[in-house]
CSV table of C-alpha atoms in Angstrom, one decimal:
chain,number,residue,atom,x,y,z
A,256,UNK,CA,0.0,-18.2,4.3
A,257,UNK,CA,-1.4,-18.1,0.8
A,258,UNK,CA,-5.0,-19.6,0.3
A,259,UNK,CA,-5.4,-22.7,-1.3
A,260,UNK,CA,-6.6,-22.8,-4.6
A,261,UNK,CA,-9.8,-25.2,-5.4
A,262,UNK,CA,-7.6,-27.8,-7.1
A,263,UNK,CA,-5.6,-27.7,-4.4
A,264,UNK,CA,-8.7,-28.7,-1.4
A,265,UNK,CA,-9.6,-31.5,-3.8
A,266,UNK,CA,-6.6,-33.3,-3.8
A,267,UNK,CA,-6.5,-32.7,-0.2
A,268,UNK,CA,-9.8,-34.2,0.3
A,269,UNK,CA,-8.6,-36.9,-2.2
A,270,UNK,CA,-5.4,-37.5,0.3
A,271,UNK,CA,-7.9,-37.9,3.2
A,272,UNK,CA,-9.9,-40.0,1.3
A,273,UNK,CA,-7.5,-42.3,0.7
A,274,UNK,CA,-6.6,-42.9,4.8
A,275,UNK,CA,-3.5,-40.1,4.4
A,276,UNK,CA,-3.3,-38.4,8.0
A,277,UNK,CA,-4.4,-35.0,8.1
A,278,UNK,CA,-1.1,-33.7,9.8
A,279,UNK,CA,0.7,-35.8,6.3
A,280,UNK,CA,-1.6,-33.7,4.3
A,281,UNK,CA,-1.1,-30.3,5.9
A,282,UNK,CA,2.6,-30.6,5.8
A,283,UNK,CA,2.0,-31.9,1.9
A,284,UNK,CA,0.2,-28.5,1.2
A,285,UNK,CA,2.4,-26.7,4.2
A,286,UNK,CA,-0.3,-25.0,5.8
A,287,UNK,CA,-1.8,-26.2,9.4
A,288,UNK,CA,-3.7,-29.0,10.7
A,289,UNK,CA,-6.3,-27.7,11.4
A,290,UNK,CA,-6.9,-25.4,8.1
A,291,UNK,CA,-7.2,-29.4,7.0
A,292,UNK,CA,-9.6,-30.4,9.6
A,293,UNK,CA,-12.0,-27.5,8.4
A,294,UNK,CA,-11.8,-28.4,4.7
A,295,UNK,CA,-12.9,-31.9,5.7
A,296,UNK,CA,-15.5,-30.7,8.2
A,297,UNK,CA,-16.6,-28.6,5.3
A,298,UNK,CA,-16.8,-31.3,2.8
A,299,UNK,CA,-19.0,-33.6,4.9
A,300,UNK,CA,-21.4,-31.1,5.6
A,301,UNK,CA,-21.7,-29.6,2.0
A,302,UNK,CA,-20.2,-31.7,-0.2
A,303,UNK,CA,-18.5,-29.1,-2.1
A,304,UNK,CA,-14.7,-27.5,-1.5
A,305,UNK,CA,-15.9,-24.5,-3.0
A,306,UNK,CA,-15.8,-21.3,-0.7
A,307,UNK,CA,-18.9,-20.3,1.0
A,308,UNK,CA,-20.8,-16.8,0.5
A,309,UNK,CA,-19.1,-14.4,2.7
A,310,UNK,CA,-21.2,-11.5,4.2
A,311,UNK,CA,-20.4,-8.1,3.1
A,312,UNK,CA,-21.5,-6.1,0.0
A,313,UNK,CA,-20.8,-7.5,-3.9
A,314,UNK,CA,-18.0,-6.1,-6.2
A,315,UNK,CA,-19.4,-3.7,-8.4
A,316,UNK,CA,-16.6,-4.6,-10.5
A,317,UNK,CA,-15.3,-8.0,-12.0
A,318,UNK,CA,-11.9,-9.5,-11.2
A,319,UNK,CA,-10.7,-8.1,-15.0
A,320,UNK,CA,-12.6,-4.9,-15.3
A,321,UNK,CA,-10.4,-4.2,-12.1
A,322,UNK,CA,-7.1,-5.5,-13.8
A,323,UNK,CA,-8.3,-3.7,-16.5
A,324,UNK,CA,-8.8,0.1,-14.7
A,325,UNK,CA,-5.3,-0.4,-12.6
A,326,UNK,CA,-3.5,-0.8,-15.8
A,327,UNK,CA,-5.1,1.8,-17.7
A,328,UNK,CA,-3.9,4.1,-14.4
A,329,UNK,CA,-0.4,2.7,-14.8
A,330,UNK,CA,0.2,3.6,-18.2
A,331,UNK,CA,-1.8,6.7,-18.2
A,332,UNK,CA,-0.9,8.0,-14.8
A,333,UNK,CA,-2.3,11.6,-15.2
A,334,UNK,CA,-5.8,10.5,-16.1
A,335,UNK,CA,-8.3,11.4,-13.2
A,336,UNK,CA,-9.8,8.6,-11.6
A,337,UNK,CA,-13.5,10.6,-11.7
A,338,UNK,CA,-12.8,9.8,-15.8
A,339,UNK,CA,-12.5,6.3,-15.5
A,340,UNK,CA,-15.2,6.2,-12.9
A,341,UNK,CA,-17.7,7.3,-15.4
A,342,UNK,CA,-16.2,5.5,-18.5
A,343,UNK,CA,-16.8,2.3,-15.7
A,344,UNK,CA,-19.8,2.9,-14.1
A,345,UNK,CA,-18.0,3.1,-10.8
A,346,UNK,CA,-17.3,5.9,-7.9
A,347,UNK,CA,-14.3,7.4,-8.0
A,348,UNK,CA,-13.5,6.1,-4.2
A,349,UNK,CA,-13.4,2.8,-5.8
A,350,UNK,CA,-10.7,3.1,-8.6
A,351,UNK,CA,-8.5,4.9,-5.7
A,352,UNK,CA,-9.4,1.3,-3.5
A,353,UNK,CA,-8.5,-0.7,-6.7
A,354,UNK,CA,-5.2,1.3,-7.4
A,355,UNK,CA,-4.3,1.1,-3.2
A,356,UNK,CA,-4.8,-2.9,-3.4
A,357,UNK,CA,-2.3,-3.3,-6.4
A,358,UNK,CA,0.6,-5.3,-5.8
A,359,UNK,CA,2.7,-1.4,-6.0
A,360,UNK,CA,0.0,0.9,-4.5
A,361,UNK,CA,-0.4,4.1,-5.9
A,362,UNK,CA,-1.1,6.7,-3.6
A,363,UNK,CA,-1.2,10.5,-4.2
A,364,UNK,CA,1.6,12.7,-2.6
A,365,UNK,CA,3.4,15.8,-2.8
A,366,UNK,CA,6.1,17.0,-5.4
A,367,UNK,CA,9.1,17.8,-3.6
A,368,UNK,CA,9.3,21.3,-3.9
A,369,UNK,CA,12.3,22.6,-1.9
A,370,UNK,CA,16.2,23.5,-3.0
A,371,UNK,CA,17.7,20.6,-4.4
A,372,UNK,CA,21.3,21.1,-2.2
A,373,UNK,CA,24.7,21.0,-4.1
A,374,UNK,CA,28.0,20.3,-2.9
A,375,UNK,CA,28.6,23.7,-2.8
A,376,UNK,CA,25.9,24.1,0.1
A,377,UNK,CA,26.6,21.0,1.8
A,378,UNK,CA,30.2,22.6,2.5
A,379,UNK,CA,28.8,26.0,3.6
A,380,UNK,CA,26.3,24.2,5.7
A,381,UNK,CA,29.1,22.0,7.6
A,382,UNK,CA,31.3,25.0,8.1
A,383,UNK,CA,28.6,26.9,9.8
A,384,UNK,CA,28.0,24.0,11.9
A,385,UNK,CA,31.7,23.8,12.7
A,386,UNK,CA,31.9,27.4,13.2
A,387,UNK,CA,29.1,27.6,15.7
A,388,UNK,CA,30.1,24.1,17.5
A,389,UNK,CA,31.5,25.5,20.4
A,390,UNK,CA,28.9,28.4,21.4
A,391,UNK,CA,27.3,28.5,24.6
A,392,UNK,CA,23.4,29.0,25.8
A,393,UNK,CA,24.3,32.7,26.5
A,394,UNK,CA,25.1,33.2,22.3
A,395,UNK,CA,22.3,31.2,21.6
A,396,UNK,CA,20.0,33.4,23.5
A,397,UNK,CA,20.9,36.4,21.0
A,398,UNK,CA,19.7,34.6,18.0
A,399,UNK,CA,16.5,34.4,16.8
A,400,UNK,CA,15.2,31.1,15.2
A,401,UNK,CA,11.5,31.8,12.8
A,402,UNK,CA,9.2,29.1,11.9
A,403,UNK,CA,8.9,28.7,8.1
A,404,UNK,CA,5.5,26.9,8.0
A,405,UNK,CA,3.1,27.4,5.6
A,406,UNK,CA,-0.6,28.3,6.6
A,407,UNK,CA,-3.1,28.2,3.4
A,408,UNK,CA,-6.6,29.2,3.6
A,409,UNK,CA,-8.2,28.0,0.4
A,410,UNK,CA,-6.4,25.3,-1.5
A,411,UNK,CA,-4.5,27.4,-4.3
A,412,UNK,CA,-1.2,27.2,-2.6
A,413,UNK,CA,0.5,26.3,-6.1
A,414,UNK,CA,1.5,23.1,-4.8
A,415,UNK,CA,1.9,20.0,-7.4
A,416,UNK,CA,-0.4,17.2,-6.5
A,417,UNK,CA,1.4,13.9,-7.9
């Protein structure tokens, strides 16, 4: 359920005011009762529908500079986020959160990097498969299957980070 917006709690406070029922209210703003009964509890005690502080550590950035660095990545998707960090004051790790918490996250992966197949091989592929339908474990047990995994020491495995 989305939060409510400060216009919003003051026309719900405005409802209760005026003797509405806080189930008429929450069903007005469709959210629950008791999200209602808080707002109101809140108001009495400090007056104010704004939110309260909430514990944790301050945004280094503001609510456009971050609007500002995601679309920057969006259009320039090549530029390093250590760039932008410096241009912004900011660590890297936090232009990777900002780009995570976008409404379409960005997140690094892996080129594909393996044969593309064509028809061509999707037929010799199924008529292998056909051919080899009806075998039994004793001409299995004259084949032998190799792993094709790739071990990489250092990181220069020529590999295309996207």
């Amino acid at each position: 359920m989305p939060r409510q917006s400060e216009n919003e709690r003051n026309q719900a406070i405005g409802m209760l005011a005026g003797l509405m029922s806080a189930r008429l209210v929450a069903r007005r703003f469709g959210c629950c009762r008791k999200t209602i009964d808080r707002l109101a509890a809140r108001y009495q005690q400090t007056g104010t529908v704004h939110d309260r502080q909430r514990p944790g550590r301050p945004r280094v950035t503001t609510a456009r500079a971050g609007r500002f660095i995601t679309l920057t990545h969006l259009r320039q998707r090549q530029l390093a986020a250590t760039v932008t960090a410096r241009q912004y004051g900011v660590s890297a790790q936090t232009i990777r959160n900002r780009l995570r918490r976008n409404a379409q996250p960005i997140r690094a992966r892996r080129s594909y990097t393996g044969q593309i197949m064509t028809q061509r091989h999707r037929a010799a592929r199924l008529l292998w498969a056909r051919h080899h339908l009806n075998w039994r474990r004793a001409d299995w047990n004259r084949v032998l299957f190799t792993d094709e995994s790739r071990f990489t020491v250092s990181h220069a495995d020529g590999r295309l980070r996207v």
